[in-house]
Amino acid sequence: MQSLPALLDARLRAVTGVDPEMRPATKPQFGHFQSNVALRLAKTQGKPPREVAAEIIDALDVADLCE
């Protein structure tokens, strides 16, 4: 059985096509894990990071992993 971070990493990688560089959250009040993948993709796509993040959220299916 894979760990939660590994499962989240795999799903983010499948949606974005890049290494999401998952790590423990620096501010636990915002969650357990974090990734700067939206910021990195925003640079390469020439879009605002929030727009890229919204696209990732729309495509990401983690309902069976988190609330």
PDB file of N, CA and C in Angstrom:
ATOM      1  N   MET A   1       0.845  -1.186   0.000  1.00  0.00           N
ATOM      2  CA  MET A   1       0.000   0.000   0.000  1.00  0.00           C
ATOM      3  C   MET A   1       0.887   1.246   0.000  1.00  0.00           C
ATOM      4  N   GLN A   2       0.563   2.206  -0.866  1.00  0.00           N
ATOM      5  CA  GLN A   2       1.337   3.437  -0.960  1.00  0.00           C
ATOM      6  C   GLN A   2       0.924   4.417   0.127  1.00  0.00           C
ATOM      7  N   SER A   3       1.857   5.288   0.500  1.00  0.00           N
ATOM      8  CA  SER A   3       1.564   6.328   1.481  1.00  0.00           C
ATOM      9  C   SER A   3       0.741   7.436   0.824  1.00  0.00           C
ATOM     10  N   LEU A   4       0.071   8.222   1.642  1.00  0.00           N
ATOM     11  CA  LEU A   4      -0.736   9.324   1.126  1.00  0.00           C
ATOM     12  C   LEU A   4       0.098  10.304   0.296  1.00  0.00           C
ATOM     13  N   PRO A   5       1.267  10.734   0.763  1.00  0.00           N
ATOM     14  CA  PRO A   5       2.061  11.643  -0.070  1.00  0.00           C
ATOM     15  C   PRO A   5       2.415  11.038  -1.429  1.00  0.00           C
ATOM     16  N   ALA A   6       2.715   9.756  -1.463  1.00  0.00           N
ATOM     17  CA  ALA A   6       3.055   9.107  -2.731  1.00  0.00           C
ATOM     18  C   ALA A   6       1.846   9.065  -3.664  1.00  0.00           C
ATOM     19  N   LEU A   7       0.670   8.797  -3.113  1.00  0.00           N
ATOM     20  CA  LEU A   7      -0.547   8.772  -3.923  1.00  0.00           C
ATOM     21  C   LEU A   7      -0.879  10.162  -4.463  1.00  0.00           C
ATOM     22  N   LEU A   8      -0.775  11.176  -3.618  1.00  0.00           N
ATOM     23  CA  LEU A   8      -1.030  12.552  -4.062  1.00  0.00           C
ATOM     24  C   LEU A   8      -0.027  12.970  -5.129  1.00  0.00           C
ATOM     25  N   ASP A   9       1.229  12.622  -4.919  1.00  0.00           N
ATOM     26  CA  ASP A   9       2.281  12.932  -5.883  1.00  0.00           C
ATOM     27  C   ASP A   9       1.958  12.312  -7.238  1.00  0.00           C
ATOM     28  N   ALA A  10       1.573  11.043  -7.237  1.00  0.00           N
ATOM     29  CA  ALA A  10       1.273  10.343  -8.488  1.00  0.00           C
ATOM     30  C   ALA A  10       0.091  10.976  -9.213  1.00  0.00           C
ATOM     31  N   ARG A  11      -0.927  11.357  -8.474  1.00  0.00           N
ATOM     32  CA  ARG A  11      -2.106  11.952  -9.118  1.00  0.00           C
ATOM     33  C   ARG A  11      -1.811  13.352  -9.650  1.00  0.00           C
ATOM     34  N   LEU A  12      -1.057  14.130  -8.892  1.00  0.00           N
ATOM     35  CA  LEU A  12      -0.666  15.457  -9.389  1.00  0.00           C
ATOM     36  C   LEU A  12       0.218  15.332 -10.621  1.00  0.00           C
ATOM     37  N   ARG A  13       1.129  14.382 -10.597  1.00  0.00           N
ATOM     38  CA  ARG A  13       2.022  14.147 -11.735  1.00  0.00           C
ATOM     39  C   ARG A  13       1.200  13.758 -12.976  1.00  0.00           C
ATOM     40  N   ALA A  14       0.180  12.921 -12.791  1.00  0.00           N
ATOM     41  CA  ALA A  14      -0.658  12.493 -13.913  1.00  0.00           C
ATOM     42  C   ALA A  14      -1.423  13.669 -14.523  1.00  0.00           C
ATOM     43  N   VAL A  15      -1.867  14.595 -13.696  1.00  0.00           N
ATOM     44  CA  VAL A  15      -2.636  15.751 -14.171  1.00  0.00           C
ATOM     45  C   VAL A  15      -1.729  16.799 -14.808  1.00  0.00           C
ATOM     46  N   THR A  16      -0.576  17.056 -14.190  1.00  0.00           N
ATOM     47  CA  THR A  16       0.277  18.154 -14.647  1.00  0.00           C
ATOM     48  C   THR A  16       1.354  17.733 -15.637  1.00  0.00           C
ATOM     49  N   GLY A  17       1.753  16.470 -15.587  1.00  0.00           N
ATOM     50  CA  GLY A  17       2.817  15.995 -16.467  1.00  0.00           C
ATOM     51  C   GLY A  17       4.213  16.328 -15.980  1.00  0.00           C
ATOM     52  N   VAL A  18       4.318  16.875 -14.777  1.00  0.00           N
ATOM     53  CA  VAL A  18       5.630  17.210 -14.206  1.00  0.00           C
ATOM     54  C   VAL A  18       5.699  16.739 -12.757  1.00  0.00           C
ATOM     55  N   ASP A  19       6.902  16.719 -12.215  1.00  0.00           N
ATOM     56  CA  ASP A  19       7.097  16.353 -10.813  1.00  0.00           C
ATOM     57  C   ASP A  19       6.512  17.455  -9.935  1.00  0.00           C
ATOM     58  N   PRO A  20       5.502  17.143  -9.114  1.00  0.00           N
ATOM     59  CA  PRO A  20       4.880  18.175  -8.288  1.00  0.00           C
ATOM     60  C   PRO A  20       5.705  18.585  -7.069  1.00  0.00           C
ATOM     61  N   GLU A  21       6.771  17.850  -6.785  1.00  0.00           N
ATOM     62  CA  GLU A  21       7.640  18.161  -5.644  1.00  0.00           C
ATOM     63  C   GLU A  21       6.827  18.327  -4.358  1.00  0.00           C
ATOM     64  N   MET A  22       6.043  17.311  -4.029  1.00  0.00           N
ATOM     65  CA  MET A  22       5.242  17.317  -2.795  1.00  0.00           C
ATOM     66  C   MET A  22       6.156  17.337  -1.579  1.00  0.00           C
ATOM     67  N   ARG A  23       5.745  18.082  -0.565  1.00  0.00           N
ATOM     68  CA  ARG A  23       6.499  18.142   0.696  1.00  0.00           C
ATOM     69  C   ARG A  23       5.540  18.458   1.839  1.00  0.00           C
ATOM     70  N   PRO A  24       5.957  18.204   3.069  1.00  0.00           N
ATOM     71  CA  PRO A  24       5.104  18.568   4.212  1.00  0.00           C
ATOM     72  C   PRO A  24       4.844  20.078   4.205  1.00  0.00           C
ATOM     73  N   ALA A  25       3.649  20.461   4.582  1.00  0.00           N
ATOM     74  CA  ALA A  25       3.277  21.879   4.593  1.00  0.00           C
ATOM     75  C   ALA A  25       4.106  22.652   5.606  1.00  0.00           C
ATOM     76  N   THR A  26       4.515  23.855   5.225  1.00  0.00           N
ATOM     77  CA  THR A  26       5.262  24.706   6.151  1.00  0.00           C
ATOM     78  C   THR A  26       4.325  25.409   7.121  1.00  0.00           C
ATOM     79  N   LYS A  27       3.048  25.518   6.744  1.00  0.00           N
ATOM     80  CA  LYS A  27       2.027  26.118   7.614  1.00  0.00           C
ATOM     81  C   LYS A  27       0.906  25.094   7.773  1.00  0.00           C
ATOM     82  N   PRO A  28       0.967  24.290   8.820  1.00  0.00           N
ATOM     83  CA  PRO A  28      -0.005  23.208   9.005  1.00  0.00           C
ATOM     84  C   PRO A  28      -1.467  23.651   9.030  1.00  0.00           C
ATOM     85  N   GLN A  29      -1.731  24.907   9.341  1.00  0.00           N
ATOM     86  CA  GLN A  29      -3.117  25.372   9.349  1.00  0.00           C
ATOM     87  C   GLN A  29      -3.725  25.357   7.942  1.00  0.00           C
ATOM     88  N   PHE A  30      -2.885  25.246   6.910  1.00  0.00           N
ATOM     89  CA  PHE A  30      -3.373  25.217   5.532  1.00  0.00           C
ATOM     90  C   PHE A  30      -3.398  23.818   4.938  1.00  0.00           C
ATOM     91  N   GLY A  31      -2.998  22.813   5.686  1.00  0.00           N
ATOM     92  CA  GLY A  31      -3.024  21.437   5.183  1.00  0.00           C
ATOM     93  C   GLY A  31      -1.792  20.666   5.596  1.00  0.00           C
ATOM     94  N   HIS A  32      -1.736  19.433   5.155  1.00  0.00           N
ATOM     95  CA  HIS A  32      -0.630  18.557   5.527  1.00  0.00           C
ATOM     96  C   HIS A  32       0.515  18.587   4.521  1.00  0.00           C
ATOM     97  N   PHE A  33       0.200  18.828   3.245  1.00  0.00           N
ATOM     98  CA  PHE A  33       1.210  18.791   2.191  1.00  0.00           C
ATOM     99  C   PHE A  33       1.070  20.017   1.301  1.00  0.00           C
ATOM    100  N   GLN A  34       2.139  20.327   0.587  1.00  0.00           N
ATOM    101  CA  GLN A  34       2.109  21.456  -0.336  1.00  0.00           C
ATOM    102  C   GLN A  34       2.949  21.145  -1.564  1.00  0.00           C
ATOM    103  N   SER A  35       2.688  21.899  -2.620  1.00  0.00           N
ATOM    104  CA  SER A  35       3.435  21.796  -3.866  1.00  0.00           C
ATOM    105  C   SER A  35       3.399  23.162  -4.539  1.00  0.00           C
ATOM    106  N   ASN A  36       4.473  23.516  -5.194  1.00  0.00           N
ATOM    107  CA  ASN A  36       4.500  24.783  -5.924  1.00  0.00           C
ATOM    108  C   ASN A  36       4.321  24.556  -7.429  1.00  0.00           C
ATOM    109  N   VAL A  37       3.732  23.422  -7.791  1.00  0.00           N
ATOM    110  CA  VAL A  37       3.600  23.069  -9.199  1.00  0.00           C
ATOM    111  C   VAL A  37       2.807  24.112  -9.984  1.00  0.00           C
ATOM    112  N   ALA A  38       1.793  24.714  -9.399  1.00  0.00           N
ATOM    113  CA  ALA A  38       1.011  25.730 -10.118  1.00  0.00           C
ATOM    114  C   ALA A  38       1.869  26.951 -10.442  1.00  0.00           C
ATOM    115  N   LEU A  39       2.731  27.340  -9.524  1.00  0.00           N
ATOM    116  CA  LEU A  39       3.619  28.482  -9.782  1.00  0.00           C
ATOM    117  C   LEU A  39       4.595  28.171 -10.911  1.00  0.00           C
ATOM    118  N   ARG A  40       5.157  26.972 -10.881  1.00  0.00           N
ATOM    119  CA  ARG A  40       6.112  26.585 -11.925  1.00  0.00           C
ATOM    120  C   ARG A  40       5.439  26.492 -13.289  1.00  0.00           C
ATOM    121  N   LEU A  41       4.243  25.894 -13.331  1.00  0.00           N
ATOM    122  CA  LEU A  41       3.537  25.772 -14.606  1.00  0.00           C
ATOM    123  C   LEU A  41       3.053  27.122 -15.116  1.00  0.00           C
ATOM    124  N   ALA A  42       2.686  28.019 -14.217  1.00  0.00           N
ATOM    125  CA  ALA A  42       2.229  29.353 -14.621  1.00  0.00           C
ATOM    126  C   ALA A  42       3.317  30.075 -15.409  1.00  0.00           C
ATOM    127  N   LYS A  43       4.553  29.917 -14.976  1.00  0.00           N
ATOM    128  CA  LYS A  43       5.668  30.556 -15.687  1.00  0.00           C
ATOM    129  C   LYS A  43       5.790  30.023 -17.110  1.00  0.00           C
ATOM    130  N   THR A  44       5.714  28.703 -17.261  1.00  0.00           N
ATOM    131  CA  THR A  44       5.894  28.116 -18.587  1.00  0.00           C
ATOM    132  C   THR A  44       4.679  28.311 -19.484  1.00  0.00           C
ATOM    133  N   GLN A  45       3.489  28.434 -18.893  1.00  0.00           N
ATOM    134  CA  GLN A  45       2.262  28.587 -19.676  1.00  0.00           C
ATOM    135  C   GLN A  45       1.870  30.044 -19.890  1.00  0.00           C
ATOM    136  N   GLY A  46       2.520  30.955 -19.179  1.00  0.00           N
ATOM    137  CA  GLY A  46       2.196  32.369 -19.314  1.00  0.00           C
ATOM    138  C   GLY A  46       0.808  32.721 -18.792  1.00  0.00           C
ATOM    139  N   LYS A  47       0.386  32.011 -17.752  1.00  0.00           N
ATOM    140  CA  LYS A  47      -0.926  32.244 -17.145  1.00  0.00           C
ATOM    141  C   LYS A  47      -0.737  32.641 -15.689  1.00  0.00           C
ATOM    142  N   PRO A  48      -1.754  33.255 -15.080  1.00  0.00           N
ATOM    143  CA  PRO A  48      -1.681  33.544 -13.645  1.00  0.00           C
ATOM    144  C   PRO A  48      -1.676  32.235 -12.840  1.00  0.00           C
ATOM    145  N   PRO A  49      -0.888  32.175 -11.771  1.00  0.00           N
ATOM    146  CA  PRO A  49      -0.823  30.958 -10.949  1.00  0.00           C
ATOM    147  C   PRO A  49      -2.182  30.489 -10.437  1.00  0.00           C
ATOM    148  N   ARG A  50      -3.056  31.417 -10.074  1.00  0.00           N
ATOM    149  CA  ARG A  50      -4.386  31.011  -9.581  1.00  0.00           C
ATOM    150  C   ARG A  50      -5.194  30.306 -10.669  1.00  0.00           C
ATOM    151  N   GLU A  51      -5.054  30.762 -11.896  1.00  0.00           N
ATOM    152  CA  GLU A  51      -5.759  30.118 -13.010  1.00  0.00           C
ATOM    153  C   GLU A  51      -5.236  28.697 -13.220  1.00  0.00           C
ATOM    154  N   VAL A  52      -3.928  28.544 -13.187  1.00  0.00           N
ATOM    155  CA  VAL A  52      -3.324  27.218 -13.335  1.00  0.00           C
ATOM    156  C   VAL A  52      -3.748  26.322 -12.177  1.00  0.00           C
ATOM    157  N   ALA A  53      -3.731  26.852 -10.964  1.00  0.00           N
ATOM    158  CA  ALA A  53      -4.146  26.072  -9.793  1.00  0.00           C
ATOM    159  C   ALA A  53      -5.600  25.628  -9.928  1.00  0.00           C
ATOM    160  N   ALA A  54      -6.466  26.507 -10.407  1.00  0.00           N
ATOM    161  CA  ALA A  54      -7.879  26.153 -10.591  1.00  0.00           C
ATOM    162  C   ALA A  54      -8.030  25.042 -11.625  1.00  0.00           C
ATOM    163  N   GLU A  55      -7.243  25.095 -12.692  1.00  0.00           N
ATOM    164  CA  GLU A  55      -7.287  24.045 -13.711  1.00  0.00           C
ATOM    165  C   GLU A  55      -6.829  22.708 -13.131  1.00  0.00           C
ATOM    166  N   ILE A  56      -5.799  22.745 -12.303  1.00  0.00           N
ATOM    167  CA  ILE A  56      -5.307  21.523 -11.664  1.00  0.00           C
ATOM    168  C   ILE A  56      -6.382  20.952 -10.751  1.00  0.00           C
ATOM    169  N   ILE A  57      -6.989  21.802  -9.941  1.00  0.00           N
ATOM    170  CA  ILE A  57      -8.035  21.347  -9.015  1.00  0.00           C
ATOM    171  C   ILE A  57      -9.202  20.730  -9.781  1.00  0.00           C
ATOM    172  N   ASP A  58      -9.600  21.349 -10.891  1.00  0.00           N
ATOM    173  CA  ASP A  58     -10.710  20.818 -11.685  1.00  0.00           C
ATOM    174  C   ASP A  58     -10.394  19.435 -12.253  1.00  0.00           C
ATOM    175  N   ALA A  59      -9.140  19.201 -12.605  1.00  0.00           N
ATOM    176  CA  ALA A  59      -8.747  17.933 -13.224  1.00  0.00           C
ATOM    177  C   ALA A  59      -8.336  16.865 -12.215  1.00  0.00           C
ATOM    178  N   LEU A  60      -8.031  17.271 -10.997  1.00  0.00           N
ATOM    179  CA  LEU A  60      -7.492  16.361  -9.985  1.00  0.00           C
ATOM    180  C   LEU A  60      -8.609  15.635  -9.251  1.00  0.00           C
ATOM    181  N   ASP A  61      -8.546  14.307  -9.250  1.00  0.00           N
ATOM    182  CA  ASP A  61      -9.539  13.503  -8.535  1.00  0.00           C
ATOM    183  C   ASP A  61      -8.872  12.865  -7.325  1.00  0.00           C
ATOM    184  N   VAL A  62      -9.139  13.427  -6.153  1.00  0.00           N
ATOM    185  CA  VAL A  62      -8.580  12.889  -4.906  1.00  0.00           C
ATOM    186  C   VAL A  62      -9.673  12.661  -3.865  1.00  0.00           C
ATOM    187  N   ALA A  63     -10.922  12.565  -4.321  1.00  0.00           N
ATOM    188  CA  ALA A  63     -12.045  12.410  -3.393  1.00  0.00           C
ATOM    189  C   ALA A  63     -11.893  11.181  -2.504  1.00  0.00           C
ATOM    190  N   ASP A  64     -11.245  10.154  -3.016  1.00  0.00           N
ATOM    191  CA  ASP A  64     -11.054   8.940  -2.222  1.00  0.00           C
ATOM    192  C   ASP A  64      -9.870   9.041  -1.266  1.00  0.00           C
ATOM    193  N   LEU A  65      -9.097  10.129  -1.374  1.00  0.00           N
ATOM    194  CA  LEU A  65      -7.904  10.293  -0.542  1.00  0.00           C
ATOM    195  C   LEU A  65      -8.050  11.358   0.534  1.00  0.00           C
ATOM    196  N   CYS A  66      -8.791  12.426   0.253  1.00  0.00           N
ATOM    197  CA  CYS A  66      -8.881  13.531   1.210  1.00  0.00           C
ATOM    198  C   CYS A  66     -10.232  14.218   1.135  1.00  0.00           C
ATOM    199  N   GLU A  67     -10.455  15.045   2.130  1.00  0.00           N
ATOM    200  CA  GLU A  67     -11.713  15.790   2.234  1.00  0.00           C
ATOM    201  C   GLU A  67     -11.534  17.193   1.724  1.00  0.00           C
TER     202      GLU A  67
END
